[in-house]
mmCIF file of N, CA and C and ligand atoms in Angstrom:
data_model
loop_
_atom_site.group_PDB
_atom_site.id
_atom_site.type_symbol
_atom_site.label_atom_id
_atom_site.label_comp_id
_atom_site.label_asym_id
_atom_site.label_seq_id
_atom_site.Cartn_x
_atom_site.Cartn_y
_atom_site.Cartn_z
ATOM 1 N N UNK A 10 14.035 -24.615 49.157
ATOM 2 C CA UNK A 10 14.983 -25.766 49.255
ATOM 3 C C UNK A 10 16.030 -25.496 50.291
ATOM 4 N N UNK A 11 16.304 -24.369 50.684
ATOM 5 C CA UNK A 11 17.496 -24.113 51.547
ATOM 6 C C UNK A 11 17.036 -24.452 53.138
ATOM 7 N N UNK A 12 17.999 -25.456 53.321
ATOM 8 C CA UNK A 12 17.679 -26.255 54.631
ATOM 9 C C UNK A 12 18.117 -25.299 55.850
ATOM 10 N N UNK A 13 18.791 -24.269 55.714
ATOM 11 C CA UNK A 13 19.341 -23.450 56.725
ATOM 12 C C UNK A 13 18.251 -22.545 57.304
ATOM 13 N N UNK A 14 17.301 -22.520 56.593
ATOM 14 C CA UNK A 14 16.102 -21.640 57.010
ATOM 15 C C UNK A 14 15.030 -22.538 57.722
ATOM 16 N N UNK A 15 14.467 -23.539 57.053
ATOM 17 C CA UNK A 15 13.681 -24.383 57.769
ATOM 18 C C UNK A 15 14.212 -25.668 57.397
ATOM 19 N N UNK A 16 14.585 -26.610 58.256
ATOM 20 C CA UNK A 16 15.123 -27.871 58.074
ATOM 21 C C UNK A 16 14.254 -28.992 58.443
ATOM 22 N N UNK A 17 14.238 -30.076 57.677
ATOM 23 C CA UNK A 17 13.272 -31.164 57.989
ATOM 24 C C UNK A 17 12.302 -31.330 57.272
ATOM 25 N N UNK A 18 11.795 -30.478 56.221
ATOM 26 C CA UNK A 18 10.618 -30.764 55.475
ATOM 27 C C UNK A 18 11.199 -31.710 54.057
ATOM 28 N N UNK A 19 10.684 -32.838 53.892
ATOM 29 C CA UNK A 19 11.185 -33.854 53.146
ATOM 30 C C UNK A 19 10.681 -33.453 51.728
ATOM 31 N N UNK A 20 11.375 -34.024 50.689
ATOM 32 C CA UNK A 20 11.049 -33.587 49.318
ATOM 33 C C UNK A 20 9.634 -33.581 48.880
ATOM 34 N N UNK A 21 8.858 -34.571 49.365
ATOM 35 C CA UNK A 21 7.386 -34.620 48.778
ATOM 36 C C UNK A 21 6.878 -33.457 49.387
ATOM 37 N N UNK A 22 6.916 -33.003 50.647
ATOM 38 C CA UNK A 22 6.172 -32.003 51.351
ATOM 39 C C UNK A 22 6.676 -30.630 50.584
ATOM 40 N N UNK A 23 7.931 -30.534 50.439
ATOM 41 C CA UNK A 23 8.502 -29.269 50.093
ATOM 42 C C UNK A 23 8.057 -28.951 48.477
ATOM 43 N N UNK A 24 8.008 -29.983 47.764
ATOM 44 C CA UNK A 24 7.489 -29.902 46.204
ATOM 45 C C UNK A 24 6.071 -29.417 46.305
ATOM 46 N N UNK A 25 5.198 -30.021 47.312
ATOM 47 C CA UNK A 25 3.788 -29.749 47.452
ATOM 48 C C UNK A 25 3.663 -28.386 47.917
ATOM 49 N N UNK A 26 4.393 -27.981 48.819
ATOM 50 C CA UNK A 26 4.119 -26.536 49.410
ATOM 51 C C UNK A 26 4.545 -25.433 48.343
ATOM 52 N N UNK A 27 5.605 -25.614 47.639
ATOM 53 C CA UNK A 27 6.168 -24.712 46.701
ATOM 54 C C UNK A 27 5.054 -24.597 45.497
ATOM 55 N N UNK A 28 4.536 -25.867 45.197
ATOM 56 C CA UNK A 28 3.556 -25.814 44.174
ATOM 57 C C UNK A 28 2.379 -25.006 44.439
ATOM 58 N N UNK A 29 2.036 -25.209 45.679
ATOM 59 C CA UNK A 29 0.776 -24.522 46.230
ATOM 60 C C UNK A 29 0.856 -23.047 46.320
ATOM 61 N N UNK A 30 2.231 -22.649 46.663
ATOM 62 C CA UNK A 30 2.564 -21.262 46.790
ATOM 63 C C UNK A 30 2.872 -20.577 45.589
ATOM 64 N N UNK A 31 3.145 -21.275 44.583
ATOM 65 C CA UNK A 31 3.673 -20.717 43.318
ATOM 66 C C UNK A 31 4.993 -20.071 43.267
ATOM 67 N N UNK A 32 5.877 -20.693 44.138
ATOM 68 C CA UNK A 32 7.320 -20.259 44.137
ATOM 69 C C UNK A 32 8.143 -21.414 43.530
ATOM 70 N N UNK A 33 8.933 -20.686 42.770
ATOM 71 C CA UNK A 33 9.834 -21.681 41.879
ATOM 72 C C UNK A 33 10.926 -22.344 42.861
ATOM 73 N N UNK A 34 11.210 -23.693 42.898
ATOM 74 C CA UNK A 34 12.256 -24.203 43.741
ATOM 75 C C UNK A 34 13.761 -23.731 43.709
ATOM 76 N N UNK A 35 13.930 -23.058 42.715
ATOM 77 C CA UNK A 35 15.251 -22.413 42.530
ATOM 78 C C UNK A 35 15.420 -20.943 43.193
ATOM 79 N N UNK A 36 14.418 -20.423 43.627
ATOM 80 C CA UNK A 36 14.365 -19.044 44.089
ATOM 81 C C UNK A 36 15.052 -19.102 45.351
ATOM 82 N N UNK A 37 15.900 -18.072 45.563
ATOM 83 C CA UNK A 37 16.750 -17.802 46.848
ATOM 84 C C UNK A 37 15.765 -17.093 47.871
ATOM 85 N N UNK A 38 15.972 -17.646 49.074
ATOM 86 C CA UNK A 38 15.102 -17.213 50.162
ATOM 87 C C UNK A 38 15.187 -15.497 50.236
ATOM 88 N N UNK A 39 16.440 -14.970 50.035
ATOM 89 C CA UNK A 39 16.372 -13.567 50.029
ATOM 90 C C UNK A 39 15.648 -12.835 48.873
ATOM 91 N N UNK A 40 15.282 -13.487 47.898
ATOM 92 C CA UNK A 40 14.456 -12.960 46.918
ATOM 93 C C UNK A 40 12.899 -12.973 47.168
ATOM 94 N N UNK A 41 12.672 -13.733 48.182
ATOM 95 C CA UNK A 41 11.234 -13.907 48.547
ATOM 96 C C UNK A 41 10.639 -12.576 49.140
ATOM 97 N N UNK A 42 9.452 -12.092 48.646
ATOM 98 C CA UNK A 42 8.595 -10.961 49.261
ATOM 99 C C UNK A 42 8.012 -11.523 50.558
ATOM 100 N N UNK A 43 7.711 -10.413 51.217
ATOM 101 C CA UNK A 43 6.991 -10.837 52.645
ATOM 102 C C UNK A 43 5.642 -11.600 52.262
ATOM 103 N N UNK A 44 4.955 -11.111 51.321
ATOM 104 C CA UNK A 44 3.717 -11.782 51.036
ATOM 105 C C UNK A 44 3.985 -13.444 50.639
ATOM 106 N N UNK A 45 5.024 -13.560 49.876
ATOM 107 C CA UNK A 45 5.457 -14.973 49.604
ATOM 108 C C UNK A 45 5.808 -15.805 50.742
ATOM 109 N N UNK A 46 6.530 -15.089 51.661
ATOM 110 C CA UNK A 46 7.063 -15.846 52.820
ATOM 111 C C UNK A 46 5.681 -16.193 53.744
ATOM 112 N N UNK A 47 4.746 -15.434 53.890
ATOM 113 C CA UNK A 47 3.475 -15.680 54.530
ATOM 114 C C UNK A 47 2.738 -16.809 53.846
ATOM 115 N N UNK A 48 2.655 -16.788 52.581
ATOM 116 C CA UNK A 48 2.033 -17.804 51.712
ATOM 117 C C UNK A 48 2.598 -19.206 52.136
ATOM 118 N N UNK A 49 3.978 -19.255 52.117
ATOM 119 C CA UNK A 49 4.708 -20.345 52.398
ATOM 120 C C UNK A 49 4.489 -20.994 53.686
ATOM 121 N N UNK A 50 4.565 -20.050 54.700
ATOM 122 C CA UNK A 50 4.286 -20.564 56.087
ATOM 123 C C UNK A 50 2.736 -21.176 56.053
ATOM 124 N N UNK A 51 1.784 -20.591 55.425
ATOM 125 C CA UNK A 51 0.390 -21.022 55.405
ATOM 126 C C UNK A 51 0.513 -22.405 54.791
ATOM 127 N N UNK A 52 1.066 -22.442 53.611
ATOM 128 C CA UNK A 52 1.019 -23.710 52.832
ATOM 129 C C UNK A 52 1.841 -24.867 53.591
ATOM 130 N N UNK A 53 2.717 -24.598 54.410
ATOM 131 C CA UNK A 53 3.538 -25.564 55.201
ATOM 132 C C UNK A 53 2.541 -26.063 56.200
ATOM 133 N N UNK A 54 1.819 -25.338 56.863
ATOM 134 C CA UNK A 54 0.863 -25.799 57.718
ATOM 135 C C UNK A 54 -0.383 -26.541 57.064
ATOM 136 N N UNK A 55 -0.815 -25.976 55.937
ATOM 137 C CA UNK A 55 -1.849 -26.689 55.198
ATOM 138 C C UNK A 55 -1.491 -28.207 54.627
ATOM 139 N N UNK A 56 -0.159 -28.139 54.158
ATOM 140 C CA UNK A 56 0.293 -29.267 53.359
ATOM 141 C C UNK A 56 0.635 -30.471 54.569
ATOM 142 N N UNK A 57 1.305 -29.999 55.824
ATOM 143 C CA UNK A 57 1.482 -31.147 56.563
ATOM 144 C C UNK A 57 0.099 -31.643 57.386
ATOM 145 N N UNK A 58 -0.843 -30.638 57.569
ATOM 146 C CA UNK A 58 -2.079 -31.215 58.004
ATOM 147 C C UNK A 58 -2.809 -32.184 57.131
ATOM 148 N N UNK A 59 -2.649 -31.731 55.645
ATOM 149 C CA UNK A 59 -3.259 -32.655 54.743
ATOM 150 C C UNK A 59 -2.471 -34.078 54.882
ATOM 151 N N UNK A 60 -1.167 -33.982 54.999
ATOM 152 C CA UNK A 60 -0.361 -35.267 55.088
ATOM 153 C C UNK A 60 -0.934 -36.152 56.260
ATOM 154 N N UNK A 61 -1.020 -35.456 57.567
ATOM 155 C CA UNK A 61 -1.593 -36.171 58.576
ATOM 156 C C UNK A 61 -2.897 -36.719 58.485
ATOM 157 N N UNK A 62 -3.749 -35.767 57.794
ATOM 158 C CA UNK A 62 -5.168 -36.193 57.769
ATOM 159 C C UNK A 62 -5.318 -37.465 56.795
ATOM 160 N N UNK A 63 -4.333 -37.576 55.878
ATOM 161 C CA UNK A 63 -4.300 -38.916 55.073
ATOM 162 C C UNK A 63 -3.609 -40.016 55.528
ATOM 163 N N UNK A 64 -3.024 -39.824 56.953
ATOM 164 C CA UNK A 64 -2.336 -40.877 57.489
ATOM 165 C C UNK A 64 -0.865 -41.043 56.905
ATOM 166 N N UNK A 65 -0.293 -39.984 56.526
ATOM 167 C CA UNK A 65 1.125 -39.981 56.212
ATOM 168 C C UNK A 65 1.258 -40.314 54.682
ATOM 169 N N UNK A 66 2.629 -40.409 54.130
ATOM 170 C CA UNK A 66 2.883 -40.573 52.891
ATOM 171 C C UNK A 66 3.705 -41.935 52.687
ATOM 172 N N UNK A 67 2.990 -42.864 51.951
ATOM 173 C CA UNK A 67 3.696 -44.192 51.778
ATOM 174 C C UNK A 67 4.135 -44.327 50.392
ATOM 175 N N UNK A 68 4.668 -43.238 49.576
ATOM 176 C CA UNK A 68 5.157 -43.480 48.265
ATOM 177 C C UNK A 68 6.479 -44.356 48.389
ATOM 178 N N UNK A 69 7.084 -44.193 49.591
ATOM 179 C CA UNK A 69 8.360 -45.071 49.699
ATOM 180 C C UNK A 69 7.933 -46.110 50.802
ATOM 181 N N UNK A 70 8.656 -46.198 51.949
ATOM 182 C CA UNK A 70 8.393 -47.367 52.789
ATOM 183 C C UNK A 70 7.633 -47.047 54.064
ATOM 184 N N UNK A 71 7.089 -45.750 54.173
ATOM 185 C CA UNK A 71 6.524 -45.450 55.520
ATOM 186 C C UNK A 71 5.158 -46.349 55.942
ATOM 187 N N UNK A 72 5.014 -46.868 57.160
ATOM 188 C CA UNK A 72 3.982 -47.448 57.499
ATOM 189 C C UNK A 72 3.697 -46.812 58.962
ATOM 190 N N UNK A 73 2.334 -47.019 59.324
ATOM 191 C CA UNK A 73 1.978 -46.501 60.646
ATOM 192 C C UNK A 73 2.427 -47.528 61.639
ATOM 193 N N UNK A 74 1.753 -47.318 62.926
ATOM 194 C CA UNK A 74 2.246 -48.256 63.907
ATOM 195 C C UNK A 74 1.553 -49.594 63.911
ATOM 196 N N UNK A 75 0.441 -49.621 63.001
ATOM 197 C CA UNK A 75 -0.353 -50.676 62.883
ATOM 198 C C UNK A 75 0.193 -51.552 61.528
ATOM 199 N N UNK A 76 1.290 -50.964 61.019
ATOM 200 C CA UNK A 76 1.847 -51.727 59.660
ATOM 201 C C UNK A 76 1.051 -51.213 58.380
ATOM 202 N N UNK A 77 0.105 -50.254 58.485
ATOM 203 C CA UNK A 77 -0.655 -49.844 57.395
ATOM 204 C C UNK A 77 0.020 -48.706 56.687
ATOM 205 N N UNK A 78 -0.125 -48.541 55.301
ATOM 206 C CA UNK A 78 0.373 -47.376 54.699
ATOM 207 C C UNK A 78 -0.573 -46.105 54.704
ATOM 208 N N UNK A 79 0.015 -44.853 54.545
ATOM 209 C CA UNK A 79 -0.795 -43.687 54.645
ATOM 210 C C UNK A 79 -1.375 -43.597 53.073
ATOM 211 N N UNK A 80 -2.210 -42.605 52.980
ATOM 212 C CA UNK A 80 -2.662 -42.133 51.596
ATOM 213 C C UNK A 80 -2.339 -40.936 51.005
ATOM 214 N N UNK A 81 -1.419 -40.191 51.655
ATOM 215 C CA UNK A 81 -1.197 -38.713 51.102
ATOM 216 C C UNK A 81 -0.634 -38.910 49.722
ATOM 217 N N UNK A 82 0.138 -40.064 49.333
ATOM 218 C CA UNK A 82 0.722 -40.301 48.134
ATOM 219 C C UNK A 82 -0.356 -40.333 47.009
ATOM 220 N N UNK A 83 -1.461 -40.595 47.243
ATOM 221 C CA UNK A 83 -2.612 -40.512 46.277
ATOM 222 C C UNK A 83 -3.184 -39.248 46.024
ATOM 223 N N UNK A 84 -2.536 -38.216 46.783
ATOM 224 C CA UNK A 84 -3.236 -36.873 46.662
ATOM 225 C C UNK A 84 -2.011 -35.837 46.279
ATOM 226 N N UNK A 85 -0.875 -36.386 45.769
ATOM 227 C CA UNK A 85 0.135 -35.400 45.237
ATOM 228 C C UNK A 85 -0.436 -34.598 44.050
ATOM 229 N N UNK A 86 -0.069 -33.161 44.114
ATOM 230 C CA UNK A 86 -0.450 -32.174 43.049
ATOM 231 C C UNK A 86 0.829 -32.378 42.130
ATOM 232 N N UNK A 87 2.041 -32.485 42.646
ATOM 233 C CA UNK A 87 3.144 -32.279 41.869
ATOM 234 C C UNK A 87 4.354 -33.377 41.974
ATOM 235 N N UNK A 88 4.514 -33.951 43.177
ATOM 236 C CA UNK A 88 5.551 -34.953 43.544
ATOM 237 C C UNK A 88 5.417 -36.099 42.560
ATOM 238 N N UNK A 89 6.534 -36.312 41.675
ATOM 239 C CA UNK A 89 6.483 -37.647 40.829
ATOM 240 C C UNK A 89 5.327 -37.602 39.774
ATOM 241 N N UNK A 90 5.025 -36.269 39.283
ATOM 242 C CA UNK A 90 4.053 -36.260 38.185
ATOM 243 C C UNK A 90 4.750 -35.593 37.047
ATOM 244 N N UNK A 91 6.032 -35.867 36.908
ATOM 245 C CA UNK A 91 6.755 -35.165 35.709
ATOM 246 C C UNK A 91 6.180 -35.548 34.481
ATOM 247 N N UNK A 92 6.191 -34.505 33.613
ATOM 248 C CA UNK A 92 5.489 -34.733 32.283
ATOM 249 C C UNK A 92 3.976 -34.554 32.275
ATOM 250 N N UNK A 93 3.414 -34.665 33.420
ATOM 251 C CA UNK A 93 1.835 -34.474 33.476
ATOM 252 C C UNK A 93 1.416 -33.096 33.580
ATOM 253 N N UNK A 94 0.141 -32.718 33.327
ATOM 254 C CA UNK A 94 -0.478 -31.555 33.227
ATOM 255 C C UNK A 94 -0.684 -30.927 34.742
ATOM 256 N N UNK A 95 -0.414 -29.757 34.763
ATOM 257 C CA UNK A 95 -0.531 -29.215 36.254
ATOM 258 C C UNK A 95 -1.958 -29.101 36.593
ATOM 259 N N UNK A 96 -2.245 -29.505 37.942
ATOM 260 C CA UNK A 96 -3.653 -29.651 38.455
ATOM 261 C C UNK A 96 -4.112 -28.281 39.002
ATOM 262 N N UNK A 97 -3.471 -27.202 38.787
ATOM 263 C CA UNK A 97 -4.000 -25.948 39.270
ATOM 264 C C UNK A 97 -4.881 -25.329 38.246
ATOM 265 N N UNK A 98 -6.201 -24.933 38.815
ATOM 266 C CA UNK A 98 -7.177 -24.449 37.895
ATOM 267 C C UNK A 98 -6.671 -23.379 36.916
ATOM 268 N N UNK A 99 -7.075 -23.489 35.670
ATOM 269 C CA UNK A 99 -6.625 -22.548 34.645
ATOM 270 C C UNK A 99 -5.191 -22.363 34.358
ATOM 271 N N UNK A 100 -4.373 -23.329 34.721
ATOM 272 C CA UNK A 100 -3.045 -23.384 34.535
ATOM 273 C C UNK A 100 -2.606 -24.512 33.359
ATOM 274 N N UNK A 101 -1.916 -23.862 32.367
ATOM 275 C CA UNK A 101 -1.581 -24.721 31.190
ATOM 276 C C UNK A 101 -0.118 -25.421 31.386
ATOM 277 N N UNK A 102 0.375 -25.374 32.605
ATOM 278 C CA UNK A 102 1.718 -25.867 32.767
ATOM 279 C C UNK A 102 1.909 -27.467 32.758
ATOM 280 N N UNK A 103 3.182 -27.687 32.555
ATOM 281 C CA UNK A 103 3.414 -29.251 32.601
ATOM 282 C C UNK A 103 4.510 -29.391 33.815
ATOM 283 N N UNK A 104 4.408 -30.461 34.665
ATOM 284 C CA UNK A 104 5.219 -30.628 35.652
ATOM 285 C C UNK A 104 6.723 -31.151 35.229
ATOM 286 N N UNK A 105 7.655 -30.462 35.798
ATOM 287 C CA UNK A 105 9.041 -30.722 35.500
ATOM 288 C C UNK A 105 9.814 -31.183 36.754
ATOM 289 N N UNK A 106 10.901 -31.853 36.453
ATOM 290 C CA UNK A 106 11.660 -32.330 37.609
ATOM 291 C C UNK A 106 13.215 -31.837 37.399
ATOM 292 N N UNK A 107 13.790 -31.295 38.407
ATOM 293 C CA UNK A 107 15.161 -30.712 38.371
ATOM 294 C C UNK A 107 15.781 -30.980 39.604
ATOM 295 N N UNK A 108 17.196 -31.204 39.554
ATOM 296 C CA UNK A 108 17.932 -31.244 40.782
ATOM 297 C C UNK A 108 18.315 -29.903 41.333
ATOM 298 N N UNK A 109 17.884 -29.509 42.622
ATOM 299 C CA UNK A 109 18.175 -28.180 43.095
ATOM 300 C C UNK A 109 18.809 -28.489 44.552
ATOM 301 N N UNK A 110 20.103 -27.906 44.594
ATOM 302 C CA UNK A 110 20.874 -28.233 45.849
ATOM 303 C C UNK A 110 21.017 -29.607 46.240
ATOM 304 N N UNK A 111 21.110 -30.425 45.183
ATOM 305 C CA UNK A 111 21.272 -31.875 45.488
ATOM 306 C C UNK A 111 19.967 -32.666 45.745
ATOM 307 N N UNK A 112 18.882 -31.860 45.881
ATOM 308 C CA UNK A 112 17.601 -32.546 46.048
ATOM 309 C C UNK A 112 16.678 -32.591 44.703
ATOM 310 N N UNK A 113 15.763 -33.562 44.597
ATOM 311 C CA UNK A 113 15.119 -33.566 43.518
ATOM 312 C C UNK A 113 13.892 -32.608 43.613
ATOM 313 N N UNK A 114 13.423 -31.862 42.693
ATOM 314 C CA UNK A 114 12.470 -30.900 43.010
ATOM 315 C C UNK A 114 11.392 -30.942 41.749
ATOM 316 N N UNK A 115 10.114 -31.225 41.913
ATOM 317 C CA UNK A 115 9.123 -31.174 40.993
ATOM 318 C C UNK A 115 8.364 -29.939 41.107
ATOM 319 N N UNK A 116 8.013 -29.442 39.823
ATOM 320 C CA UNK A 116 7.387 -28.031 39.992
ATOM 321 C C UNK A 116 6.617 -27.799 38.540
ATOM 322 N N UNK A 117 5.769 -26.922 38.599
ATOM 323 C CA UNK A 117 5.162 -26.605 37.525
ATOM 324 C C UNK A 117 5.816 -25.458 36.628
ATOM 325 N N UNK A 118 5.959 -25.782 35.417
ATOM 326 C CA UNK A 118 6.670 -24.877 34.341
ATOM 327 C C UNK A 118 6.150 -23.570 34.268
ATOM 328 N N UNK A 119 4.801 -23.271 34.522
ATOM 329 C CA UNK A 119 4.194 -22.117 34.321
ATOM 330 C C UNK A 119 3.886 -21.196 35.555
ATOM 331 N N UNK A 120 3.111 -21.793 36.402
ATOM 332 C CA UNK A 120 2.724 -20.887 37.644
ATOM 333 C C UNK A 120 3.703 -20.784 38.763
ATOM 334 N N UNK A 121 4.885 -21.490 38.667
ATOM 335 C CA UNK A 121 5.807 -21.268 39.860
ATOM 336 C C UNK A 121 6.784 -20.440 39.373
ATOM 337 N N UNK A 122 7.090 -19.232 39.971
ATOM 338 C CA UNK A 122 8.012 -18.278 39.421
ATOM 339 C C UNK A 122 9.008 -17.940 40.444
HETATM 340 ZN ZN1 ZN B 7 0.658 -24.802 37.065
#
């Protein structure tokens, strides 16, 4: 969630990236292991690619140049799924929401540490 390290990744994508990586949104960058940083960079690439493949995210007001909505919002694993079961295979977690550094964060209560 620290914007001084990588800025400009919105809440939807940062929630999805951290969920995919298994990193808790309250973790400090300085506490991340090298392998976790590598996983985060991989997940950034995969998640943004997925966002582009689905034509962007229209949970809010985003529309493409033809005025049409994207479909990424139909593929969220964690964003705005508060209280629902985690989609990760064999994870019994429930999605929670918390304000971290003034930003809303959605995360799994079990596999994100
Ligand atoms: Zn989980």
